[in-house]
Structure formats: C-alpha cells, structure tokens
Short mmCIF file of C-alpha atoms and ligand atoms in Angstrom, two decimals:
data_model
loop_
_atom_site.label_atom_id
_atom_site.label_comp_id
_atom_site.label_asym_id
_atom_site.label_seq_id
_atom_site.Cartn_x
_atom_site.Cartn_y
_atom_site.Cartn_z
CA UNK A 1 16.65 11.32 -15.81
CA UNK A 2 16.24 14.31 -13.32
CA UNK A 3 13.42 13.30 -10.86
CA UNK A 4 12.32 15.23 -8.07
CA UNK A 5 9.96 13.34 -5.35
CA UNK A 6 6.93 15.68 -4.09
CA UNK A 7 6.22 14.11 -0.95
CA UNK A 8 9.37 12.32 0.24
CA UNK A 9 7.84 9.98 3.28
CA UNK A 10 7.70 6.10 3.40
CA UNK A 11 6.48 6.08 -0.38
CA UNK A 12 8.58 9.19 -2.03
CA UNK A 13 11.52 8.06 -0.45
CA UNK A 14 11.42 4.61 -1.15
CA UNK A 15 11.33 5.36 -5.24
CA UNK A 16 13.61 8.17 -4.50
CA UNK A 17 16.14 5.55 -2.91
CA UNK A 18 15.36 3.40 -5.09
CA UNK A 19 15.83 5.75 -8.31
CA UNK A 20 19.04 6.99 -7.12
CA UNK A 21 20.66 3.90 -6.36
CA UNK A 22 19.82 2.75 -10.11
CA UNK A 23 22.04 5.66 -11.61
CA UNK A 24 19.16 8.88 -11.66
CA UNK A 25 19.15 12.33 -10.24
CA UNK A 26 17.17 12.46 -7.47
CA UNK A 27 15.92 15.34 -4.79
CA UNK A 28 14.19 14.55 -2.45
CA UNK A 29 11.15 17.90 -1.84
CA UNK A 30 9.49 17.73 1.79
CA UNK A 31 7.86 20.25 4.48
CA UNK A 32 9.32 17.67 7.53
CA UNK A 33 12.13 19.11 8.44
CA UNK A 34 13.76 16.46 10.73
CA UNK A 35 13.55 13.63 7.74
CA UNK A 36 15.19 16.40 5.26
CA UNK A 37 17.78 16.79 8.48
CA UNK A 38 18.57 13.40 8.89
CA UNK A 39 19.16 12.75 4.98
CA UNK A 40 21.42 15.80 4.23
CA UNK A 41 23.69 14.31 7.13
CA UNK A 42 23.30 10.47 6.91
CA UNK A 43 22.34 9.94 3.91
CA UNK A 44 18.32 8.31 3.04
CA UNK A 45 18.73 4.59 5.72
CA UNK A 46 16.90 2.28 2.86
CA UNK A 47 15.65 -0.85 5.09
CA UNK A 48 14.40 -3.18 1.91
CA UNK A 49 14.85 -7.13 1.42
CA UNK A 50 18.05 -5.64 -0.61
CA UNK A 51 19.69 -5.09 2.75
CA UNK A 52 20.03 -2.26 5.15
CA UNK A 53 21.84 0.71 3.63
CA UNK A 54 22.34 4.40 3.22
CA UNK A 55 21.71 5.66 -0.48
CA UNK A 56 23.97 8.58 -1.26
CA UNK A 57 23.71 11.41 -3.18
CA UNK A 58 20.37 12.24 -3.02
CA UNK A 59 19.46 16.15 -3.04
CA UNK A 60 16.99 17.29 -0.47
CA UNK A 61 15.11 20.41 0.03
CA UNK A 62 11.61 22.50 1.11
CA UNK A 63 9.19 22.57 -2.18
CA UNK A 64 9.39 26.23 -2.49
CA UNK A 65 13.86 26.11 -2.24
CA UNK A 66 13.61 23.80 -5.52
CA UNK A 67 15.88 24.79 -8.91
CA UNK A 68 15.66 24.04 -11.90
CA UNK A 69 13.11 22.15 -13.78
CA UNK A 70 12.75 18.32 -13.74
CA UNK A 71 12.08 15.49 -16.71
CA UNK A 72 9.93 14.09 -13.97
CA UNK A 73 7.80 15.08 -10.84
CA UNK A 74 6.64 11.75 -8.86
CA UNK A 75 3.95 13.31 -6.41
CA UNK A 76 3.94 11.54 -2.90
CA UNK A 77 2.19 13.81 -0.70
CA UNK A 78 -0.68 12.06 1.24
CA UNK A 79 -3.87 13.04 -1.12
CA UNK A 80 -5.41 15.93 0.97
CA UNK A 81 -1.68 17.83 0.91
CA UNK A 82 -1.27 18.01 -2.90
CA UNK A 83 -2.91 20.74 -3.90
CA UNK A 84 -0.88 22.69 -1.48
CA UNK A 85 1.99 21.18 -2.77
CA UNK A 86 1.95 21.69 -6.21
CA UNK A 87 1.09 25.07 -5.45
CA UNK A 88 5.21 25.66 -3.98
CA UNK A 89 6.53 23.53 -6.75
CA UNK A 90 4.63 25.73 -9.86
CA UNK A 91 7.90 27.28 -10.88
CA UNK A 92 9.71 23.96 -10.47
CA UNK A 93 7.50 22.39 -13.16
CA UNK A 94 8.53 23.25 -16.23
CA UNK A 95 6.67 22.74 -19.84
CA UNK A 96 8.19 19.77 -20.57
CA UNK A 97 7.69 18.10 -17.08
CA UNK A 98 6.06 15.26 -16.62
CA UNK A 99 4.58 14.61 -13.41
CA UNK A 100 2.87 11.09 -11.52
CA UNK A 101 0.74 10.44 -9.43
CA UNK A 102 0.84 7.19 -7.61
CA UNK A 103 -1.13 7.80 -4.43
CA UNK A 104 -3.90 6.10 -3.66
CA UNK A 105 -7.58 6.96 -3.68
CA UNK A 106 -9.26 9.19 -6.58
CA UNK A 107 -8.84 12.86 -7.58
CA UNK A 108 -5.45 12.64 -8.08
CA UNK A 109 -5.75 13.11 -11.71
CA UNK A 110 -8.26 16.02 -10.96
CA UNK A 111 -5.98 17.74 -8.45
CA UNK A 112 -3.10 17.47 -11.12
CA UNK A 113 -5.03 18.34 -14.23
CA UNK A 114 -6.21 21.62 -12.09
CA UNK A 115 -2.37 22.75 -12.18
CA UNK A 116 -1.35 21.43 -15.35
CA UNK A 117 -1.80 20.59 -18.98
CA UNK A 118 -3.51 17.34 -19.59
CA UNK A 119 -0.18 16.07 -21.98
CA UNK A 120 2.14 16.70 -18.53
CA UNK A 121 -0.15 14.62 -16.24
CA UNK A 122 0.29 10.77 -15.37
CA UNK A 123 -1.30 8.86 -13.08
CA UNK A 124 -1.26 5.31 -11.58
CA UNK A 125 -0.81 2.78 -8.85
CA UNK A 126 1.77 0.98 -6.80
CA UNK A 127 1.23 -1.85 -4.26
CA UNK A 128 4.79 -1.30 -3.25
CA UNK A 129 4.53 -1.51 0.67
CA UNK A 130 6.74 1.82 2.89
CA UNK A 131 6.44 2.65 6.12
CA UNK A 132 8.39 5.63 8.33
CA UNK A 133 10.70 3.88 10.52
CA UNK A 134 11.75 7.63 11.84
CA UNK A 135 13.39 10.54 10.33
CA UNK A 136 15.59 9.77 7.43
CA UNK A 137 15.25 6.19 8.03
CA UNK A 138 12.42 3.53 5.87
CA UNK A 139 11.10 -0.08 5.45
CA UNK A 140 9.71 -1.20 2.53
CA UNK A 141 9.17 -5.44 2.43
CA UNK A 142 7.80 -7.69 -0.01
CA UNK A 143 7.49 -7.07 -3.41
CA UNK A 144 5.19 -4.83 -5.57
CA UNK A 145 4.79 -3.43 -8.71
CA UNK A 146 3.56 -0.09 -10.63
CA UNK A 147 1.31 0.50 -13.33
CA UNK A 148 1.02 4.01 -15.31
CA UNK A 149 -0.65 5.74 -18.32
CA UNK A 150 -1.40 9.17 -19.21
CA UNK A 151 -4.45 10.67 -17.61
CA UNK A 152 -5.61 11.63 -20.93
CA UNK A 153 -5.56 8.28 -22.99
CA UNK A 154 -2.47 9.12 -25.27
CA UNK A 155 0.89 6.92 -25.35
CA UNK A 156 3.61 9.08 -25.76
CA UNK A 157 7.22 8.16 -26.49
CA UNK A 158 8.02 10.02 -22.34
CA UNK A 159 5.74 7.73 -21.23
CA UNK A 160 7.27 4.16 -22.27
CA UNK A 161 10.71 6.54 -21.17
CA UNK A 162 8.72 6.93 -17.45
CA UNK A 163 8.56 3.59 -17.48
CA UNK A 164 11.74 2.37 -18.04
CA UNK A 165 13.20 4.48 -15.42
CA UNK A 166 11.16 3.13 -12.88
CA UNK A 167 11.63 -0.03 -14.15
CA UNK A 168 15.59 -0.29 -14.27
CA UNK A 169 14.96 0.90 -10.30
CA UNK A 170 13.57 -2.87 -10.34
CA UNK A 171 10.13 -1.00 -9.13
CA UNK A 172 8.58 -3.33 -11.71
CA UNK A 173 6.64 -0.81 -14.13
CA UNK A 174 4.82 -1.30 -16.70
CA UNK A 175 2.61 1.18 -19.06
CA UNK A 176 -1.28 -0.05 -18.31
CA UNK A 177 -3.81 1.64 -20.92
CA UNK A 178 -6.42 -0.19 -18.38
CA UNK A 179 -5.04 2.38 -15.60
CA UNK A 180 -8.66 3.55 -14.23
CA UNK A 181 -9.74 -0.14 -13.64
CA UNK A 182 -6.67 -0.89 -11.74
CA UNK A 183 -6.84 2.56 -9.81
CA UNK A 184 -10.34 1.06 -9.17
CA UNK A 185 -9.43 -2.36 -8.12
CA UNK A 186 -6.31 -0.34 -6.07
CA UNK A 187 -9.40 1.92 -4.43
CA UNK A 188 -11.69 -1.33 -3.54
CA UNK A 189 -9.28 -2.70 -1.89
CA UNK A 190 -8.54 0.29 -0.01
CA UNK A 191 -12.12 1.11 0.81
CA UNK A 192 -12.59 -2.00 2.23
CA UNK A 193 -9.51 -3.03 4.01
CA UNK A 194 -8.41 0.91 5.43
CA UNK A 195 -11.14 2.01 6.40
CA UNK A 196 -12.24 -0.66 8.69
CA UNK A 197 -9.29 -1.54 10.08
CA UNK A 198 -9.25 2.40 10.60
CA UNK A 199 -12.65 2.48 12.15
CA UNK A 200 -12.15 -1.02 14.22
CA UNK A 201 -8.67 -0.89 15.46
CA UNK A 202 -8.10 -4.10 13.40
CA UNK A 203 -4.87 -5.05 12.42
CA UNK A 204 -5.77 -6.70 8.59
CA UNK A 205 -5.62 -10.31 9.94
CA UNK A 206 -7.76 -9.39 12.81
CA UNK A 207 -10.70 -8.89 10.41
CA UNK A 208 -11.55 -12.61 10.75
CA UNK A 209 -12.11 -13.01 14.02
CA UNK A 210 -15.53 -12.67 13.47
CA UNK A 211 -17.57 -13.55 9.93
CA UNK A 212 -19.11 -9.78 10.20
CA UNK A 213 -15.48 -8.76 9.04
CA UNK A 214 -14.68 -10.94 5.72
CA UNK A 215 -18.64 -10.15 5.16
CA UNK A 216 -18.03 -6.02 5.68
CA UNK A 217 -14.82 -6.39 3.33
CA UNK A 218 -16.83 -7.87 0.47
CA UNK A 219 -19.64 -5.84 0.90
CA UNK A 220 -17.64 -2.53 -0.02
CA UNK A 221 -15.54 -4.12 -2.63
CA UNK A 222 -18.68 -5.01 -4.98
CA UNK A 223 -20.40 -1.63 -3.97
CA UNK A 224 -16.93 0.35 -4.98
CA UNK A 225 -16.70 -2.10 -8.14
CA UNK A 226 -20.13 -1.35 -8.80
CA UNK A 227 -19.82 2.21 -9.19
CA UNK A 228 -16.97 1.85 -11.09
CA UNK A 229 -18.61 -0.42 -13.71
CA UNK A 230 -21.59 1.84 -13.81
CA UNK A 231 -19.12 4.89 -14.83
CA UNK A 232 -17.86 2.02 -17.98
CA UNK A 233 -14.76 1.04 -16.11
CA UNK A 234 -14.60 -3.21 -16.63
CA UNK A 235 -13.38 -4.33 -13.25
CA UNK A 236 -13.21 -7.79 -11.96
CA UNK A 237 -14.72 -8.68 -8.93
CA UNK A 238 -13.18 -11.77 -8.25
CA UNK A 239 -9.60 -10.53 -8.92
CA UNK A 240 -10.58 -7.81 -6.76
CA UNK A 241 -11.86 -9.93 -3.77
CA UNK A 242 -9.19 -12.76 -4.59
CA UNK A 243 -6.56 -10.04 -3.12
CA UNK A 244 -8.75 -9.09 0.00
CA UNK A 245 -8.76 -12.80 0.94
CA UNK A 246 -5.14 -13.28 0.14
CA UNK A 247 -4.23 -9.41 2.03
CA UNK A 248 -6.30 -10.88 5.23
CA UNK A 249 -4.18 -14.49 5.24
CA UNK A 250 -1.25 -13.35 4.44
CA UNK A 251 -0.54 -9.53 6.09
CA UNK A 252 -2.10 -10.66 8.81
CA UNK A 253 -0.37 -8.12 11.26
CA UNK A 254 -0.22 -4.97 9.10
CA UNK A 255 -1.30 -1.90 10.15
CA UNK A 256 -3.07 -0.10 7.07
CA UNK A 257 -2.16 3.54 6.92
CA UNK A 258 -5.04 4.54 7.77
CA UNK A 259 -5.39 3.13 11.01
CA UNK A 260 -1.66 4.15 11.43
CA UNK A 261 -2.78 7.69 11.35
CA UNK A 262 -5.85 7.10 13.21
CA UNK A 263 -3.53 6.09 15.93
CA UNK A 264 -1.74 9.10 15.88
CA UNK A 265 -4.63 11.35 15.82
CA UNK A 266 -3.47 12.39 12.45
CA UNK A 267 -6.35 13.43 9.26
CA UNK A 268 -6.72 10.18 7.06
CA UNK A 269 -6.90 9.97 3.34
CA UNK A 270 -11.22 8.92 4.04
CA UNK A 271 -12.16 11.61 1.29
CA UNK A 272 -9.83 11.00 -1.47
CA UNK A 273 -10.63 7.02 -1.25
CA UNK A 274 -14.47 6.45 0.51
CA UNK A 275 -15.58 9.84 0.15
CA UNK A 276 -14.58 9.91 -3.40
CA UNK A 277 -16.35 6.12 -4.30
CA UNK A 278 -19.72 7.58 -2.29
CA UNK A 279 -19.62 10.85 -4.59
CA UNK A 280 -18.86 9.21 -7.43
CA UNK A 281 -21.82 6.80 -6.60
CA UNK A 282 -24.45 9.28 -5.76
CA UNK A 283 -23.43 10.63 -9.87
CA UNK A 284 -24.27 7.18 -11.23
CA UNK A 285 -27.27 6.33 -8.81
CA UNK A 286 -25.55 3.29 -7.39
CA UNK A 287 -26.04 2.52 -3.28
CA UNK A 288 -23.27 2.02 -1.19
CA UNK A 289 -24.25 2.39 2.25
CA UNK A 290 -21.40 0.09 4.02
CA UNK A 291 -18.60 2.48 2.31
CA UNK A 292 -21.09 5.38 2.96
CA UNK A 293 -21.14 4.28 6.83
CA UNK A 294 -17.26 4.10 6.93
CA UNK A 295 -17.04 6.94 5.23
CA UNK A 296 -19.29 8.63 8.39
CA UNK A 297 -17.46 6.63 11.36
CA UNK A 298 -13.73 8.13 9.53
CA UNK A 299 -15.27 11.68 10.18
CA UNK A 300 -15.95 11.33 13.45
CA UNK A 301 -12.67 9.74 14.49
CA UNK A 302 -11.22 12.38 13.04
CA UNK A 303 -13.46 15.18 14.31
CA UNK A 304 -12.59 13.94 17.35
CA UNK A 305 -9.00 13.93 17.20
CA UNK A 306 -9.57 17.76 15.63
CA UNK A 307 -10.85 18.89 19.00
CA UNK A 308 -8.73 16.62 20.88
CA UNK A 309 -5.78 18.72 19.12
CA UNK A 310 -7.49 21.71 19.86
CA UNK A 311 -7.81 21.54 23.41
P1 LIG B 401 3.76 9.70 4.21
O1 LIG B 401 2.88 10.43 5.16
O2 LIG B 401 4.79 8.75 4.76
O3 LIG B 401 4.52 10.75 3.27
C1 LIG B 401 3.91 11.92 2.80
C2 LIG B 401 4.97 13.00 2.84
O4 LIG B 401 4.44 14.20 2.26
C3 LIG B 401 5.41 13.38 4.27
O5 LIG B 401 6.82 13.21 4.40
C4 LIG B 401 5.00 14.83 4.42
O6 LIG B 401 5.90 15.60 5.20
C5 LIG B 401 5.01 15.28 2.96
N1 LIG B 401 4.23 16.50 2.72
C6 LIG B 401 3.06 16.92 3.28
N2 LIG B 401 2.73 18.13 2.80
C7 LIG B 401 3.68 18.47 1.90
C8 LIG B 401 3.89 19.60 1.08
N3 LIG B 401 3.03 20.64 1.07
N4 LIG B 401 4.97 19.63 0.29
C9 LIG B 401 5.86 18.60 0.29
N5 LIG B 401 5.73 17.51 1.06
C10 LIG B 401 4.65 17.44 1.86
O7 LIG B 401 2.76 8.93 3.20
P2 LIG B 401 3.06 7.63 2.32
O8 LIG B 401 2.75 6.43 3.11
O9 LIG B 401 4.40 7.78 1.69
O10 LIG B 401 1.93 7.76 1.22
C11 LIG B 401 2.01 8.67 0.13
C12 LIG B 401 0.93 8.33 -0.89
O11 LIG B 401 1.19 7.02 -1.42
C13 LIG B 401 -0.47 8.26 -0.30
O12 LIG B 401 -1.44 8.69 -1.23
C14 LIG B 401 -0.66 6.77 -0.01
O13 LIG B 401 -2.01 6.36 0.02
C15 LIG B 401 0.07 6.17 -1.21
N6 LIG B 401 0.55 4.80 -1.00
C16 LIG B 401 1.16 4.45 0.19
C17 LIG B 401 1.62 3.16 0.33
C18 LIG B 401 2.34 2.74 1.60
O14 LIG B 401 2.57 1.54 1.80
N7 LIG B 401 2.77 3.64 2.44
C19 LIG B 401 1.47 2.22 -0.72
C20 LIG B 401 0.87 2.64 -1.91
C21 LIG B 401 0.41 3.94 -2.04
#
C-alpha cells in the first residue's frame, strides 16, 4: 500500500517505521525541518522493544512538496494543526484516498469530514505509546493496539484492507463498529489523566500522593462518560476507570503529553479533548464542572506561556 504520514512526530513516525519495515511505501510529510533532516541522512532511529534500529527507505518531505496520490493518508498532526495541514496536502489526496485519524481528543472526524467526502474519512484510536527522543530519532515501549471504522457507519472492503496493513505492521488493528465509545473511553481517560497531570505538574503515578487525586481522576471520567451516554454512546464506566487505576500503578513515571508540552511552554491539545467533552456537555445539558475547571486552569497555563513567548 502507498501511505503517506501527515504529522510525522513520536506517533506518525512510529506507524511510519513501523509500516515500512513490514514491506509498505511510506513518506514521511512534516513542517520540522531538522526531524525531516535527520531522516533523509540517517535514516528514521526506531527505539521499540524490537531493538534499536534505523528503518530505511522511508520518503520524507514538507506537506505542500508531496506527489502523487496515496491509497492511504494516516493524519498525525497534534489536533489544533490539522486543519492547516490538510489544507497543503488537498492536491495530495486523491478521490480514492482514504485517510485516518488516530489522534486523540474529538473533532477529528469533523475537521476531516470539512475537507473530504464522508466515504474517504476514517477515524479511530491507538494506545500505542511515542515519544520524540530528538530529531529523527523515537521511543515507543510497551504494547498497544488500534481500533478503526468509517466515520460514517459503512464497512467497506478498503476498510478491512486498512486494517490489515496496519495489522501485518504488528500495530495490532482491528475494525471496531463501536469506534465512538472507544474514542470516548480513549477521551475519559485523557480528560482525566492529561489534563491534571498538565495542570499539577504530576507525573501519572504522582496522582496518589494525595486521595484528592484518584478522587479528581474519577470525577472527570464519569462526567466525560456521562455526556457521552447522554449523546447514545454505551460506554462502560468501570472499564473506563479500571484503566485509570491500572495507568496510575503501573506508568507511574510517565509524563502525559500534555504536561510534556506544558513544560515546554508549547499550546496543548485542552480544546480538542476537555474543551470538546464541556461543549459537547453544555448540548446535552449534562454538568461537568471538574473537566470544565481543567479545562479553565489549561487556558491560563497556556495564556501564560503566550505572553511569556511574546515578550
Ligand atoms: P508530535 O508533536 O510528536 O507530532 C506531531 C507532528 O506534526 C510534529 O512532528 C509536527 O512538526 C507536525 N506538524 C505540525 N503541523 C504540521 C503541518 N501543518 N503539516 C505537517 N506536519 C505538521 O505529536 P504526537 O505525540 O505524535 O501526537 C500526534 C497525535 O496522536 C495527537 O493527537 C496525540 O494526542 C495522539 N496520540 C499520541 C500518543 C503518544 O503517545 N504520543 C498516543 C496516542 C495518540
């Protein structure tokens, strides 16, 4: 399959490693020009519980330089870039193109479906772990999976084809019709766990050093799970809170992304996953003042790491 990676940092490059090394043609489409650098003349440094290696034969180039038109277009951009993005890859998406979206939070499926037609649009979620070690260079540990469906309901023959592809990577795909009430699980989670650590400093295993913190983590998950059951979307609450729990024993010294950017005065992705849940909730009616309080403290940090910049 020809795949082309929107969004080539921890995530992007980690499937488009991965993809490559299982047999497909891969570039690699990215605005940071030291990682495309470093790739063109090392080669993508894959840092996996595989081993430590350098996956040839990957293309890389700026959005707006790509040819041709891909089977597939996985979108990796951080959620508030992919408008933008999509915008310098329109002539790089052909009819027949199918393009995914596994980043986290909601309004991915909007921002797609705003581009393109419904029948091109997938969207889903990964709890594969990346991280940037530096340019050209990434860490992915553990083990994860993906889940994916079309955003409009219909299973086509491309789709179970999708899946494969990312499968035989040994990403561990599988077609989910359920996909909103795993995004929805995927964005409780995230609420919860992100965005405090984000607003706290907390590393995720650091959240129970007080009761407040395991009390602040459940408090958002059944508020975000609410909302999503009043929209119709069956979500489990103990699955949902069973993960929490297990995330705060077990990745005890992670750094959510969140924070990571928070740290490096960098805009989070607080809209696309608490902004989104407390719009979402004022539609249905439901309450959620602790994600609606997160949501607050997230604009401030980064209003003042704005003017910080400014200065
Ligand atoms: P990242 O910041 O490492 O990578 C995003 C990349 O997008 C960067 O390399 C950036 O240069 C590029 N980019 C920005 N604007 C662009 C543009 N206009 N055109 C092309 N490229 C552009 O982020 P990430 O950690 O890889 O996360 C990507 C998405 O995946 C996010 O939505 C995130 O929430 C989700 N996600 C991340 C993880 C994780 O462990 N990192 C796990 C699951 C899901």
């Amino acid at each position: 399959m020809n795949i082309s990676i929107l969004g080539a940092g921890a995530m992007g490059s980690l499937f488009g490693g991965r993809l490559a090394e299982s047999g497909q043609q891969v570039t690699l489409l990215d605005i940071n020009e030291a990682h495309l650098e470093a790739i063109r003349s090392q080669g993508l440094r894959l840092q996996t519980d595989s081993g430590d290696r350098r996956v040839p034969g990957l293309s890389v180039c700026r959005p707006e330089q790509a040819t041709g038109q891909p089977d597939l277009l996985l979108v990796f951009t951080k959620t508030q870039h992919t408008e933008q993005a999509l915008r310098s890859v329109a002539t790089h998406i052909g009819q027949h193109t199918l393009v995914l979206s596994l980043q986290n939070g909601l309004g991915n499926a909007e921002a797609l479906c705003r581009h393109l037609a419904k029948e091109q649009v997938m969207i889903g979620m990964t709890t594969w772990p990346g991280d940037m070690a530096g340019p050209g260079h990434v860490h992915s540990h553990g083990e994860g999976v993906v889940r994916t469906f079309s955003v409009d309901g219909v299973e086509r023959p491309a789709h179970a084809e999708v899946a494969a592809v990312l499968d035989a990577a040994g990403l561990q795909c599988a077609l989910d019709p359920n996909i909103w009430t795993t995004i929805w699980e995927k964005v409780a989670f995230n609420a919860a766990l992100n965005s405090l650590c984000a607003a706290t400093g907390c590393t995720v295993g650091q959240l129970d050093a007080r009761p407040e913190g395991p009390a602040l983590v459940r408090a958002v998950v059944l508020e975000v799970l609410a909302v999503a059951q009043a929209q119709g979307i069956a979500v489990d609450a103990p699955r949902c809170l069973g993960s929490v729990s297990h995330a705060i024993a077990h990745h005890r010294a992670h750094k959510p992304s969140m924070l990571q950017d928070v740290l490096a005065g960098r805009p989070t992705e607080i809209g696309a996953i608490n902004g989104e849940v407390v719009a979402r909730a004022r539609e249905v009616g439901v309450a959620v003042p602790h994600t609606e309080t997160l949501l607050g403290l997230l604009r401030l940090i980064e209003a003042r790491a704005a003017a910080g910049a400014d200065e």
